[in-house]
CSV table of C-alpha atoms in Angstrom, one decimal:
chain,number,residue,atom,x,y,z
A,1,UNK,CA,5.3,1.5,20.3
A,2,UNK,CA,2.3,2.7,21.8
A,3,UNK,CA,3.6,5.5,23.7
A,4,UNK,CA,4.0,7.8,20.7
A,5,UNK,CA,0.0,8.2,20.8
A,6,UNK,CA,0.5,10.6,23.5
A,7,UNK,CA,1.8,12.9,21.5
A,8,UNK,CA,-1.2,15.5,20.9
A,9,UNK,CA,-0.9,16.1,16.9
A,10,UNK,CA,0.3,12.2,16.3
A,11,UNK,CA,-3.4,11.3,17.2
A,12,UNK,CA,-5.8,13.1,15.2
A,13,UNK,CA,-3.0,12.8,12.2
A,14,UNK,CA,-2.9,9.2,13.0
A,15,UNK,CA,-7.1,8.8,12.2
A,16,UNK,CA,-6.8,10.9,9.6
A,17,UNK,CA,-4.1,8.4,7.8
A,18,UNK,CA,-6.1,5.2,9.1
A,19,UNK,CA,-9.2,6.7,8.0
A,20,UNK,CA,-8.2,7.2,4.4
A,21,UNK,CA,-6.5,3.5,3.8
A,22,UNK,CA,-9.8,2.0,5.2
A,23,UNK,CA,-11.4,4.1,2.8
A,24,UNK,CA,-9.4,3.5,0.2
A,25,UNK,CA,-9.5,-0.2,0.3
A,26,UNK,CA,-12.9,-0.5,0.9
A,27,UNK,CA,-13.8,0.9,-2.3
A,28,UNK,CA,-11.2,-0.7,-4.2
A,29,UNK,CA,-11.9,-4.2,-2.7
A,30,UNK,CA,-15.4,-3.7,-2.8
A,31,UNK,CA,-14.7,-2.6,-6.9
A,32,UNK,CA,-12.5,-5.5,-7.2
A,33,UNK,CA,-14.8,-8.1,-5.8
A,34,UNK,CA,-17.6,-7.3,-8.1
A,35,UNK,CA,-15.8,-7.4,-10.6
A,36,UNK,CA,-14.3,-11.0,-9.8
A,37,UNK,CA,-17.8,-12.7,-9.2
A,38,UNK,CA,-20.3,-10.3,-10.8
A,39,UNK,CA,-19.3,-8.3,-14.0
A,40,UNK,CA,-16.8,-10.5,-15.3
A,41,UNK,CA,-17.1,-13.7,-17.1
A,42,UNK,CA,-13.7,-15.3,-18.1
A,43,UNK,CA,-9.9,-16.0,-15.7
A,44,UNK,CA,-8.5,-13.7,-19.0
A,45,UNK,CA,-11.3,-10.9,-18.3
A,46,UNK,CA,-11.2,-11.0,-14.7
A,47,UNK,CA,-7.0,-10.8,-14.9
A,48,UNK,CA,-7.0,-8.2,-17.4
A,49,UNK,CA,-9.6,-6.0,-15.4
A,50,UNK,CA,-8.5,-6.4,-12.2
A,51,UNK,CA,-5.0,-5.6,-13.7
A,52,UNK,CA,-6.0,-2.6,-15.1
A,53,UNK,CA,-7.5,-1.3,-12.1
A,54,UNK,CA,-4.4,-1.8,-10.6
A,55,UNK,CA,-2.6,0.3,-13.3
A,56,UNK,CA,-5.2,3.2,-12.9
A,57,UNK,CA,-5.3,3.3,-9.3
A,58,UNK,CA,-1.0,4.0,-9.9
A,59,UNK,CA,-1.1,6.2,-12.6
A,60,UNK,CA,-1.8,9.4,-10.6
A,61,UNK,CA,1.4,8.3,-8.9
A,62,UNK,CA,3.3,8.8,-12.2
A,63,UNK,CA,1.9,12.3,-13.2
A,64,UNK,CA,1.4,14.0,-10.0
A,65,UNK,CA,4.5,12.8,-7.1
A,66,UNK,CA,6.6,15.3,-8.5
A,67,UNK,CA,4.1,18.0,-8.4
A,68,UNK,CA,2.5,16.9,-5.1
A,69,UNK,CA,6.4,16.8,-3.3
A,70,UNK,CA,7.0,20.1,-4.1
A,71,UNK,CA,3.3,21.3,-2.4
A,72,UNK,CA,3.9,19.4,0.4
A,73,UNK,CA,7.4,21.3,0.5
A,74,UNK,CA,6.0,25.1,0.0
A,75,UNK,CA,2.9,24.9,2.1
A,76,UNK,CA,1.4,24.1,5.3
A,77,UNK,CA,0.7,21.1,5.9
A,78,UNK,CA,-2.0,21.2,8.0
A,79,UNK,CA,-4.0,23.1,5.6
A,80,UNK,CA,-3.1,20.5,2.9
A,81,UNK,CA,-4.7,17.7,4.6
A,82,UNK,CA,-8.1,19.9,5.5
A,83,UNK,CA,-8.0,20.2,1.1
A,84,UNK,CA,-7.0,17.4,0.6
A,85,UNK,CA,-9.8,15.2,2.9
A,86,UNK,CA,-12.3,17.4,1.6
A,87,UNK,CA,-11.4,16.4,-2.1
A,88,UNK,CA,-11.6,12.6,-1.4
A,89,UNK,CA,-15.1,13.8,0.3
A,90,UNK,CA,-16.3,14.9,-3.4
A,91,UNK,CA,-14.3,11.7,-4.8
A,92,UNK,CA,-16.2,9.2,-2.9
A,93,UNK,CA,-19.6,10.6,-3.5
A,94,UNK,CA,-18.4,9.7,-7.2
A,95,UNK,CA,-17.6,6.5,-6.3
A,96,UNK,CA,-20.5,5.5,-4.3
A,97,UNK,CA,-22.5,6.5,-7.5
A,98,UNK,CA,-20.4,4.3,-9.1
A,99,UNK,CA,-21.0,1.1,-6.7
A,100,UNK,CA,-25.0,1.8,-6.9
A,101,UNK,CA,-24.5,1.9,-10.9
A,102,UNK,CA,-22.2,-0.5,-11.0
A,103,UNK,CA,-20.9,0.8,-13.8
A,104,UNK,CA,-16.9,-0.6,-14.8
A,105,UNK,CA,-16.5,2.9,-16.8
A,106,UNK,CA,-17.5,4.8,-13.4
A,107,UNK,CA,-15.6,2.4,-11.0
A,108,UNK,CA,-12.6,3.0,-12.7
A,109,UNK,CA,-12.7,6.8,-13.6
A,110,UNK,CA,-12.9,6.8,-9.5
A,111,UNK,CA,-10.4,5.0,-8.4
A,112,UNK,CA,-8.1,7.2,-10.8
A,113,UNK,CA,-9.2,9.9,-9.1
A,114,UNK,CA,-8.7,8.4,-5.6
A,115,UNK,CA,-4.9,7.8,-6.6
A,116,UNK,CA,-4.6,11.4,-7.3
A,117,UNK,CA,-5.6,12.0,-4.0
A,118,UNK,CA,-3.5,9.3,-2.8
A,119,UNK,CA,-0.5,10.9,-4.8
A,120,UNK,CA,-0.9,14.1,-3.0
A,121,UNK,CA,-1.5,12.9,0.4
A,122,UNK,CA,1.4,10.6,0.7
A,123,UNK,CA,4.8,13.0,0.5
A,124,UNK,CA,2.7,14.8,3.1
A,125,UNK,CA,2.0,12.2,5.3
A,126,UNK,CA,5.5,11.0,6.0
A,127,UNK,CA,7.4,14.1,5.6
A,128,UNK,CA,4.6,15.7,8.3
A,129,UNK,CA,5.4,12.7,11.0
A,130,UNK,CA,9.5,13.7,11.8
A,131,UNK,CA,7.7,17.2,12.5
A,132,UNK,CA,4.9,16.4,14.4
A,133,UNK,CA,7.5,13.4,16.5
A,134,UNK,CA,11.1,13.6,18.3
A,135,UNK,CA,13.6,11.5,16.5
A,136,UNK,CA,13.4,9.4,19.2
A,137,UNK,CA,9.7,8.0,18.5
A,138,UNK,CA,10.2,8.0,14.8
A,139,UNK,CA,10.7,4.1,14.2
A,140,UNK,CA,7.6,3.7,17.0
A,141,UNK,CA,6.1,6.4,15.0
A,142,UNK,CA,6.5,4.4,11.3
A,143,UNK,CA,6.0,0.9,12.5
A,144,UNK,CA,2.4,2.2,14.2
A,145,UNK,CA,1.6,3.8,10.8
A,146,UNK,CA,2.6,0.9,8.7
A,147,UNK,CA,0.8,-1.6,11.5
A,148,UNK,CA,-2.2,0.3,11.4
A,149,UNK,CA,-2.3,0.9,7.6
A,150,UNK,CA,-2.3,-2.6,7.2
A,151,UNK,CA,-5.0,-3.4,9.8
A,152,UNK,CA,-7.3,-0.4,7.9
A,153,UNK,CA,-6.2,-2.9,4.9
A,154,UNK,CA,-7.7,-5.7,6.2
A,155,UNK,CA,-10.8,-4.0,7.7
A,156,UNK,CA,-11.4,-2.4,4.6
A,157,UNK,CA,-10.7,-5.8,2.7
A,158,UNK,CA,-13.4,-7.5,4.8
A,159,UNK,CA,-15.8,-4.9,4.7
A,160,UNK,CA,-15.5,-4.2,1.4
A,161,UNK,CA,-14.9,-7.8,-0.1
A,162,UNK,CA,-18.1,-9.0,2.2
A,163,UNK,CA,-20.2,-6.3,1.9
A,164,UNK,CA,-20.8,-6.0,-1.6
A,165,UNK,CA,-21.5,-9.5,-2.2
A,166,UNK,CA,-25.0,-8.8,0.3
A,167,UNK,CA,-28.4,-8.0,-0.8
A,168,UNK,CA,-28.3,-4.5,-1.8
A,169,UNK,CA,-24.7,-4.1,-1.1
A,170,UNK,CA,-23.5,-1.9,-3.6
A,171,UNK,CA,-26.3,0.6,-1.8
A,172,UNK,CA,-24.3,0.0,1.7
A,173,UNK,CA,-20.7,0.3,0.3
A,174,UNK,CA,-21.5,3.7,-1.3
A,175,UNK,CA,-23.2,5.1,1.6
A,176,UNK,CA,-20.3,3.8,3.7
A,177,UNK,CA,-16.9,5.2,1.6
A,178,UNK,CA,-19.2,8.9,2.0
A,179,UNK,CA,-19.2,8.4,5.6
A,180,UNK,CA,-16.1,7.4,6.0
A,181,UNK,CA,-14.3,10.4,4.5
A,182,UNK,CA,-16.5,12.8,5.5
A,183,UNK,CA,-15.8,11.6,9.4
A,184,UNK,CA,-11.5,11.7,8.1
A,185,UNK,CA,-12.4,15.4,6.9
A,186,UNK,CA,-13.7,16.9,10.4
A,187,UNK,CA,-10.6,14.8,12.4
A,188,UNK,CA,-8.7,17.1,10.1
A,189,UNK,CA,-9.3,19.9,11.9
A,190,UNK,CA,-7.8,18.4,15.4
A,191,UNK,CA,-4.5,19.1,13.8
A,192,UNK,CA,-4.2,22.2,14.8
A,193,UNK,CA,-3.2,25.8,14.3
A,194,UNK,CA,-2.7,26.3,10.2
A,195,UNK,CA,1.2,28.0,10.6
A,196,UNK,CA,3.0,30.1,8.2
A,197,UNK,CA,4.6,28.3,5.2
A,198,UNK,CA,7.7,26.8,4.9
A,199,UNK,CA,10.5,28.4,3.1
A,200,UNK,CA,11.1,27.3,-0.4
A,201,UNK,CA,12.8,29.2,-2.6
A,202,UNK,CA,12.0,27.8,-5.9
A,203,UNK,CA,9.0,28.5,-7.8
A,204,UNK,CA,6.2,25.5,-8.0
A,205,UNK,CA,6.3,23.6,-11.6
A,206,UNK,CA,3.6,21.2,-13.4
A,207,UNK,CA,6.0,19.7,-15.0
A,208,UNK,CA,9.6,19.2,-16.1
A,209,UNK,CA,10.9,19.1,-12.2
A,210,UNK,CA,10.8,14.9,-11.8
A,211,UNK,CA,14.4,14.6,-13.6
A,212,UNK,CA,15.5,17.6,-11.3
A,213,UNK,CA,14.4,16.3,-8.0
A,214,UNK,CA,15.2,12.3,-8.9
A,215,UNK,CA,18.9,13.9,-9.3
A,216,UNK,CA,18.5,16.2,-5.5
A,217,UNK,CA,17.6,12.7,-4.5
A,218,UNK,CA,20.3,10.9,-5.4
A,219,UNK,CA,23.0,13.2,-3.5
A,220,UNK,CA,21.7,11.7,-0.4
A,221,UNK,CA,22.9,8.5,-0.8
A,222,UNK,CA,21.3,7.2,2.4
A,223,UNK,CA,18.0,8.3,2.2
A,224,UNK,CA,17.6,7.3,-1.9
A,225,UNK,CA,18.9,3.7,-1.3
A,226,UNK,CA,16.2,3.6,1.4
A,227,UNK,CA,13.7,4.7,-1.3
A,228,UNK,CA,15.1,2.0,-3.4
A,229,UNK,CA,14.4,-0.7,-1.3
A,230,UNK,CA,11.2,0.3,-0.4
A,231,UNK,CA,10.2,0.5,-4.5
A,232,UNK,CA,11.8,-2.7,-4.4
A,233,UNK,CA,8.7,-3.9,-1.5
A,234,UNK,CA,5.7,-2.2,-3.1
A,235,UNK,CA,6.6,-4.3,-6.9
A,236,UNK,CA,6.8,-7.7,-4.8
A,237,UNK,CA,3.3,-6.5,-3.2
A,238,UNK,CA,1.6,-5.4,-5.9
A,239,UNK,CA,2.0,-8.8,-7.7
A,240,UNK,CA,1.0,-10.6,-4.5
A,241,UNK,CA,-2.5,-8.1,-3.2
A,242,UNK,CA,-3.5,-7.8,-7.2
A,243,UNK,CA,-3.4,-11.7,-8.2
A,244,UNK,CA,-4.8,-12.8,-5.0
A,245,UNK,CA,-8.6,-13.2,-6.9
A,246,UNK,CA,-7.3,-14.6,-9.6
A,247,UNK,CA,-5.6,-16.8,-7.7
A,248,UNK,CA,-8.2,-18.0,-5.4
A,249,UNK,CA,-11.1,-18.3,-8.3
A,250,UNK,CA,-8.7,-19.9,-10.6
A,251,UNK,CA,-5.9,-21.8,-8.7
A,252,UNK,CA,-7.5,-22.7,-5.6
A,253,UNK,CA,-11.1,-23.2,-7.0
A,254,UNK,CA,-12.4,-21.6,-4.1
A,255,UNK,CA,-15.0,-18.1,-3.4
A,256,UNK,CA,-14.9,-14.8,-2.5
A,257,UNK,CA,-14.7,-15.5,1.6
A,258,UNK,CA,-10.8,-17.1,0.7
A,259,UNK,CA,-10.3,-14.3,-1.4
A,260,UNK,CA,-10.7,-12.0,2.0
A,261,UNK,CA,-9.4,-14.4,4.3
A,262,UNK,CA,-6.2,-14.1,2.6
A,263,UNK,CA,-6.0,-10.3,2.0
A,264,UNK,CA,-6.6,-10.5,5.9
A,265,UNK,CA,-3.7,-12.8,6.2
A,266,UNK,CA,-1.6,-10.2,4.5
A,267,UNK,CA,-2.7,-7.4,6.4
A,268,UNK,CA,-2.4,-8.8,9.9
A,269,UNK,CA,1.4,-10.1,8.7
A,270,UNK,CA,2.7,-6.8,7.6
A,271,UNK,CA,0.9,-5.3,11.4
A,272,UNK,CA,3.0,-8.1,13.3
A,273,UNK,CA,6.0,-8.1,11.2
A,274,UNK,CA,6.2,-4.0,11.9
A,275,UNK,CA,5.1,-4.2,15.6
A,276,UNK,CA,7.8,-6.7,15.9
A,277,UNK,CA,11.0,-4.9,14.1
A,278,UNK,CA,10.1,-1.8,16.2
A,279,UNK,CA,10.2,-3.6,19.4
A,280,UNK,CA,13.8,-5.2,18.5
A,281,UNK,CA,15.0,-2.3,16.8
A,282,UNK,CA,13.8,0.1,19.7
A,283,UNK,CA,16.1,3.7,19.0
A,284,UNK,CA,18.4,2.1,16.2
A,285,UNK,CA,17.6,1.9,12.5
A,286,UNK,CA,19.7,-0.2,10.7
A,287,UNK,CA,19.0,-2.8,8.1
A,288,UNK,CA,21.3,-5.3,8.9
A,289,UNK,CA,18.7,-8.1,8.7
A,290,UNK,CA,17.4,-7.1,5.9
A,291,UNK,CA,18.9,-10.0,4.2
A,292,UNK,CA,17.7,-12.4,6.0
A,293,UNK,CA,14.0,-10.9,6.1
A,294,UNK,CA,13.9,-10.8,2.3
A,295,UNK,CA,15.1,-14.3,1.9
A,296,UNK,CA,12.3,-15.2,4.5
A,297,UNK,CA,9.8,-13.4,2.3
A,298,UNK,CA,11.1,-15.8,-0.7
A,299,UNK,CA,10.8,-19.0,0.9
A,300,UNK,CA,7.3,-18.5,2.3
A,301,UNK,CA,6.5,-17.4,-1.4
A,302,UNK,CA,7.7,-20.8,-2.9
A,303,UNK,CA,6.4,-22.6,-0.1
A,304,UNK,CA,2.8,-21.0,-1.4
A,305,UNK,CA,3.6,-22.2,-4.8
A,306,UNK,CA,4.3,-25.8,-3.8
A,307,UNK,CA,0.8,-25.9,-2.3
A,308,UNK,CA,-1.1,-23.9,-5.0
A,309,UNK,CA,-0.1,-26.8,-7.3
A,310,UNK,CA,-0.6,-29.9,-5.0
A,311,UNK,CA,-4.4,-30.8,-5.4
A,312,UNK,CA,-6.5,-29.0,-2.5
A,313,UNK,CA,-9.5,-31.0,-2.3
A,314,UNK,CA,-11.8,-33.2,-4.1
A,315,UNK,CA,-14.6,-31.1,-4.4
A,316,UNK,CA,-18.0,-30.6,-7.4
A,317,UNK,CA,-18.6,-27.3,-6.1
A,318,UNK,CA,-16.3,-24.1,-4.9
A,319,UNK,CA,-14.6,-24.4,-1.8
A,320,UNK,CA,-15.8,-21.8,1.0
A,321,UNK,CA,-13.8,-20.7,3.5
A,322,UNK,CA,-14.6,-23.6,6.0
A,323,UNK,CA,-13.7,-26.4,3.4
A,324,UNK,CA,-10.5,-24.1,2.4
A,325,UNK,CA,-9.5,-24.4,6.4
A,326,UNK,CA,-10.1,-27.9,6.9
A,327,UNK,CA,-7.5,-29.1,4.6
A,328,UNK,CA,-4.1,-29.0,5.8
A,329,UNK,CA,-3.1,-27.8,2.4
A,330,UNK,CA,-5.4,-24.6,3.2
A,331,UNK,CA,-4.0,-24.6,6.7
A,332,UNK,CA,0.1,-24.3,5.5
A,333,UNK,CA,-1.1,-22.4,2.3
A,334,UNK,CA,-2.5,-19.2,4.7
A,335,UNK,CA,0.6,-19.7,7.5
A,336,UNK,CA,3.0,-19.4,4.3
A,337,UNK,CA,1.2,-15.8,3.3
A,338,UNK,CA,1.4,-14.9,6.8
A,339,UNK,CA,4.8,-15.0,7.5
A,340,UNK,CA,5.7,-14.1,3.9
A,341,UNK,CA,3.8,-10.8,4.6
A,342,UNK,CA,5.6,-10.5,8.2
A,343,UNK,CA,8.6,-10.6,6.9
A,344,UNK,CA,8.1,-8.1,4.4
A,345,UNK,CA,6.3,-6.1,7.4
A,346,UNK,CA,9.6,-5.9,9.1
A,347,UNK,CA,11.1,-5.5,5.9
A,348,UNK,CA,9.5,-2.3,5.2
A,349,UNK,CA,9.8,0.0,8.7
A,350,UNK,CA,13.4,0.9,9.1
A,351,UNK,CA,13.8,1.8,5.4
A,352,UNK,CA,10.9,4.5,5.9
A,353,UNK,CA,12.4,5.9,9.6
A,354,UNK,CA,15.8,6.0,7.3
A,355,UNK,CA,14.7,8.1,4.0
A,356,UNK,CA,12.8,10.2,6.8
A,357,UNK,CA,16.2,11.0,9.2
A,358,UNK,CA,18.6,10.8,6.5
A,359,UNK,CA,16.7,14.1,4.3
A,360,UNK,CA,17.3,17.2,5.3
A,361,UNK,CA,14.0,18.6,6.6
A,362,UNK,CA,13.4,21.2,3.6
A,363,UNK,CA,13.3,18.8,1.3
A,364,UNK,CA,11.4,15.8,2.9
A,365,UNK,CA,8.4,15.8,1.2
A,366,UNK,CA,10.3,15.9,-2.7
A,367,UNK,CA,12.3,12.9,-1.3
A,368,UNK,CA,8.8,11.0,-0.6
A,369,UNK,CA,7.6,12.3,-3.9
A,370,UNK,CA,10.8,10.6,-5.4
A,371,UNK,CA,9.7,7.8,-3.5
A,372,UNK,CA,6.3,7.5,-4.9
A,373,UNK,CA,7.3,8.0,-8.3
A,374,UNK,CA,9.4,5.8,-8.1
A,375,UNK,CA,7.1,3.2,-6.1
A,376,UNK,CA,4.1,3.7,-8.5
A,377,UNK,CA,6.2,2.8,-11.6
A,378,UNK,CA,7.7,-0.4,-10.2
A,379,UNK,CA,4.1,-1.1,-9.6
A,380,UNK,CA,3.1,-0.2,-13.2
A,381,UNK,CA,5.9,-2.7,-14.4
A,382,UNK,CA,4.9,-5.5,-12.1
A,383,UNK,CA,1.5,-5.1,-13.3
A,384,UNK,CA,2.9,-5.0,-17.3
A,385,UNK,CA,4.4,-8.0,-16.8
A,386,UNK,CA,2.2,-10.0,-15.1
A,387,UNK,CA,0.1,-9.1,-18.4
A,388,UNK,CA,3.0,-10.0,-20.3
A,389,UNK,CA,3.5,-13.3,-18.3
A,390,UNK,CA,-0.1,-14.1,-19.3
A,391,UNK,CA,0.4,-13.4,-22.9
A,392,UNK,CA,3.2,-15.9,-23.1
A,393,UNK,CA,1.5,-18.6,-21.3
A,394,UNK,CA,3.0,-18.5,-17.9
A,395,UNK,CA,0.6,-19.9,-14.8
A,396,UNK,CA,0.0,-17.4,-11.9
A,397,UNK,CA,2.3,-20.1,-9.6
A,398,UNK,CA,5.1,-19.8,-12.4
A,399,UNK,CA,4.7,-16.4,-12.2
A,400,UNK,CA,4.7,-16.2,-8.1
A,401,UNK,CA,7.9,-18.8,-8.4
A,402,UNK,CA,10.1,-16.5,-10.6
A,403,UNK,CA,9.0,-13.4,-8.1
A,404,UNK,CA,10.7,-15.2,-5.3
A,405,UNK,CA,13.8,-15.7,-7.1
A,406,UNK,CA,14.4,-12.1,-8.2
A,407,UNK,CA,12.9,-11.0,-4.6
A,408,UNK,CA,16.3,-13.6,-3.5
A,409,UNK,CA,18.2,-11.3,-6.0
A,410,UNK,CA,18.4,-8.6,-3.8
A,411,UNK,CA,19.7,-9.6,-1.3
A,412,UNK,CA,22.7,-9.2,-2.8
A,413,UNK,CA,21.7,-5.3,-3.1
A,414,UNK,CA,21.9,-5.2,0.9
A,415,UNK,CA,25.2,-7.5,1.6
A,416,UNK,CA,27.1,-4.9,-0.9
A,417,UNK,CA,25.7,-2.0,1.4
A,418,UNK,CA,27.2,-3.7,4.5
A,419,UNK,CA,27.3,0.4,5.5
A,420,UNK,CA,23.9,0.9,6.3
């Protein structure tokens, strides 16, 4: 898997990518811990807020993919990075503003604006890699980017989650997400020569092009049931990463150092599960096992729920992440996440290398924008209804418990593809 870092433009491009998701989940962990154990006072509060940030962070998705798939389409892509890294460079002195205010209004006007960015970045990120890679390296290619996003996950996740619980460490976290994507900006320009742009014959629209290029999606069947099953992934995450807090204050009783030891759980499974299903996979995408991995995914999620609702510990005080550990309730609770998120790790690799080889290279980055749409409003919905599922009186495990059995659902989806 390693081998693909040879390539000259894979390894700027690849620090450029890592750079951003450290950045961007530094902020938003850092944004999401404080509001979990400083600014908010109530499970209903802390649900509702970290739910909306959720929703905010997503929206951009909705507006812009169609937008940003034709851009990454008409220009050169190199040149769209250099704009777009120095845009999160204006974004993030915003933001750290925001963590030194700690203002809620601030917080979350920024991480709109870094899902805008986000929105414009991604159909250029994974239409860019089957240029910049042989075919050949393509599912090395994807499972390195997936393994590392995940591991800038989790190093943003600790740093964020940890840091801004510290003395003075809404000063630190600000002055850190500047750095950060100011360091992401200059690797930018290791890219390479800016080339001439490709060719793309119709004009650029703001809006009315989604229903349009949804429809140029569908006609390749192959590629747009890929996208389907990875929309499919990011709804089953989003409930997982965005309840995690509540879970852990709540459910578990325990602080903000389980809160990251979990997200870290997640992060290292998805990096396993991905270096894993490239090594067995090697030069053949298929999805054959698909089945099986997304049934995996469901019984390490209902395994979870068993333990969130057997009594953890007898404790007058909130667990820390030692006590959490020493009880083998703690113990199976974080190897059930772990493999849940492994699964879903090799879950999520040979559906990307597919929509990639399976779109004709003019219209790669519009299938990703497709993608991204149609990720980002899954998202929006799980996030709905997980308010919804409050508002009717459903517990976060009930909630968790009925996840696994749609997630079982689909399985069905694959055994009636049996072509792919």
């Amino acid at each position: 898997m390693w081998s693909v870092l040879a390539e000259k433009t894979f390894r700027p491009f690849f620090g450029v990518q890592f750079l951003g998701a450290f950045n961007d989940n530094l902020f938003k962990n850092a944004l999401v811990i404080l509001i979990t154990f400083k600014l908010s006072q109530s499970a209903e509060q802390t649900g509702l807020l970290v739910t909306l940030a959720a929703g905010l962070f997503i929206l951009p998705f909705l507006l812009f993919s169609p937008l940003a798939g034709q851009i990454a389409d008409a220009y050169d892509k190199r040149w769209l990075i250099r704009k777009i890294k120095l845009a999160e460079v204006g974004i993030m002195l915003l933001g750290g503003m925001a963590l030194i205010q700690q203002s809620i209004e601030l917080l979350m006007f920024t991480l709109f604006l870094m899902g805008a960015q986000s929105a414009f970045f991604g159909p250029i990120k994974y239409s860019f890699l089957p240029e910049i890679l042989p075919e050949k390296a393509l599912v090395q290619g994807n499972a390195l980017f997936s393994g590392s996003t995940f591991v800038a996950i989790l190093l943003g996740t600790i740093l964020g989650g940890v840091g801004v619980m510290l003395d003075k460490g809404t000063y630190w976290m600000g002055l850190t997400v500047i750095v950060v994507a100011v360091l992401g900006y200059l690797l930018s320009f290791f890219l390479g020569a800016i080339g001439s742009k490709p060719q793309y014959v119709e004009p650029i629209r703001f809006f009315g092009k989604a229903m349009p290029m949804l429809r140029q999606a569908r006609s390749h069947k192959t590629a747009f049931f890929s996208v389907l099953g990875i929309s499919w992934f990011w709804f089953f995450g989003a409930v997982i990463l965005s309840q995690i807090p509540t879970l852990v204050k709540y459910d578990l009783f325990a602080d903000d150092q389980v809160v990251v030891w979990f997200l870290t759980l997640f992060s290292i499974g998805i990096a396993v599960g991905s270096a894993v299903i490239a090594q067995r996979l090697k030069r053949q995408v298929h999805l054959r096992w698909h089945p099986a991995l997304l049934l995996g995914m469901s019984l390490s999620l209902l395994c979870a729920v068993w333990m969130i609702l057997l009594p953890l510990a007898e404790a007058e005080s909130v667990l820390g992440l030692a006590d959490f550990l020493a009880s083998s309730i703690g113990i199976l609770l974080s190897l059930s996440f772990f493999l849940m998120a492994a699964f879903g790790g090799a879950y999520i690799v040979p559906l990307y290398t597919q929509m990639q080889s399976a779109t004709p290279a003019p219209e790669r980055g519009q299938m990703i924008a497709v993608n991204n749409l149609i990720n980002s409003a899954l998202m929006v919905l799980s996030s709905i209804l997980i308010m919804l599922g409050f508002a009717i009186g459903l517990s976060l495990p009930a909630i968790l418990a009925i996840l696994a059995i749609l997630n079982i659902s689909v399985i069905l989806v694959f055994k009636k593809d049996k072509n792919r």
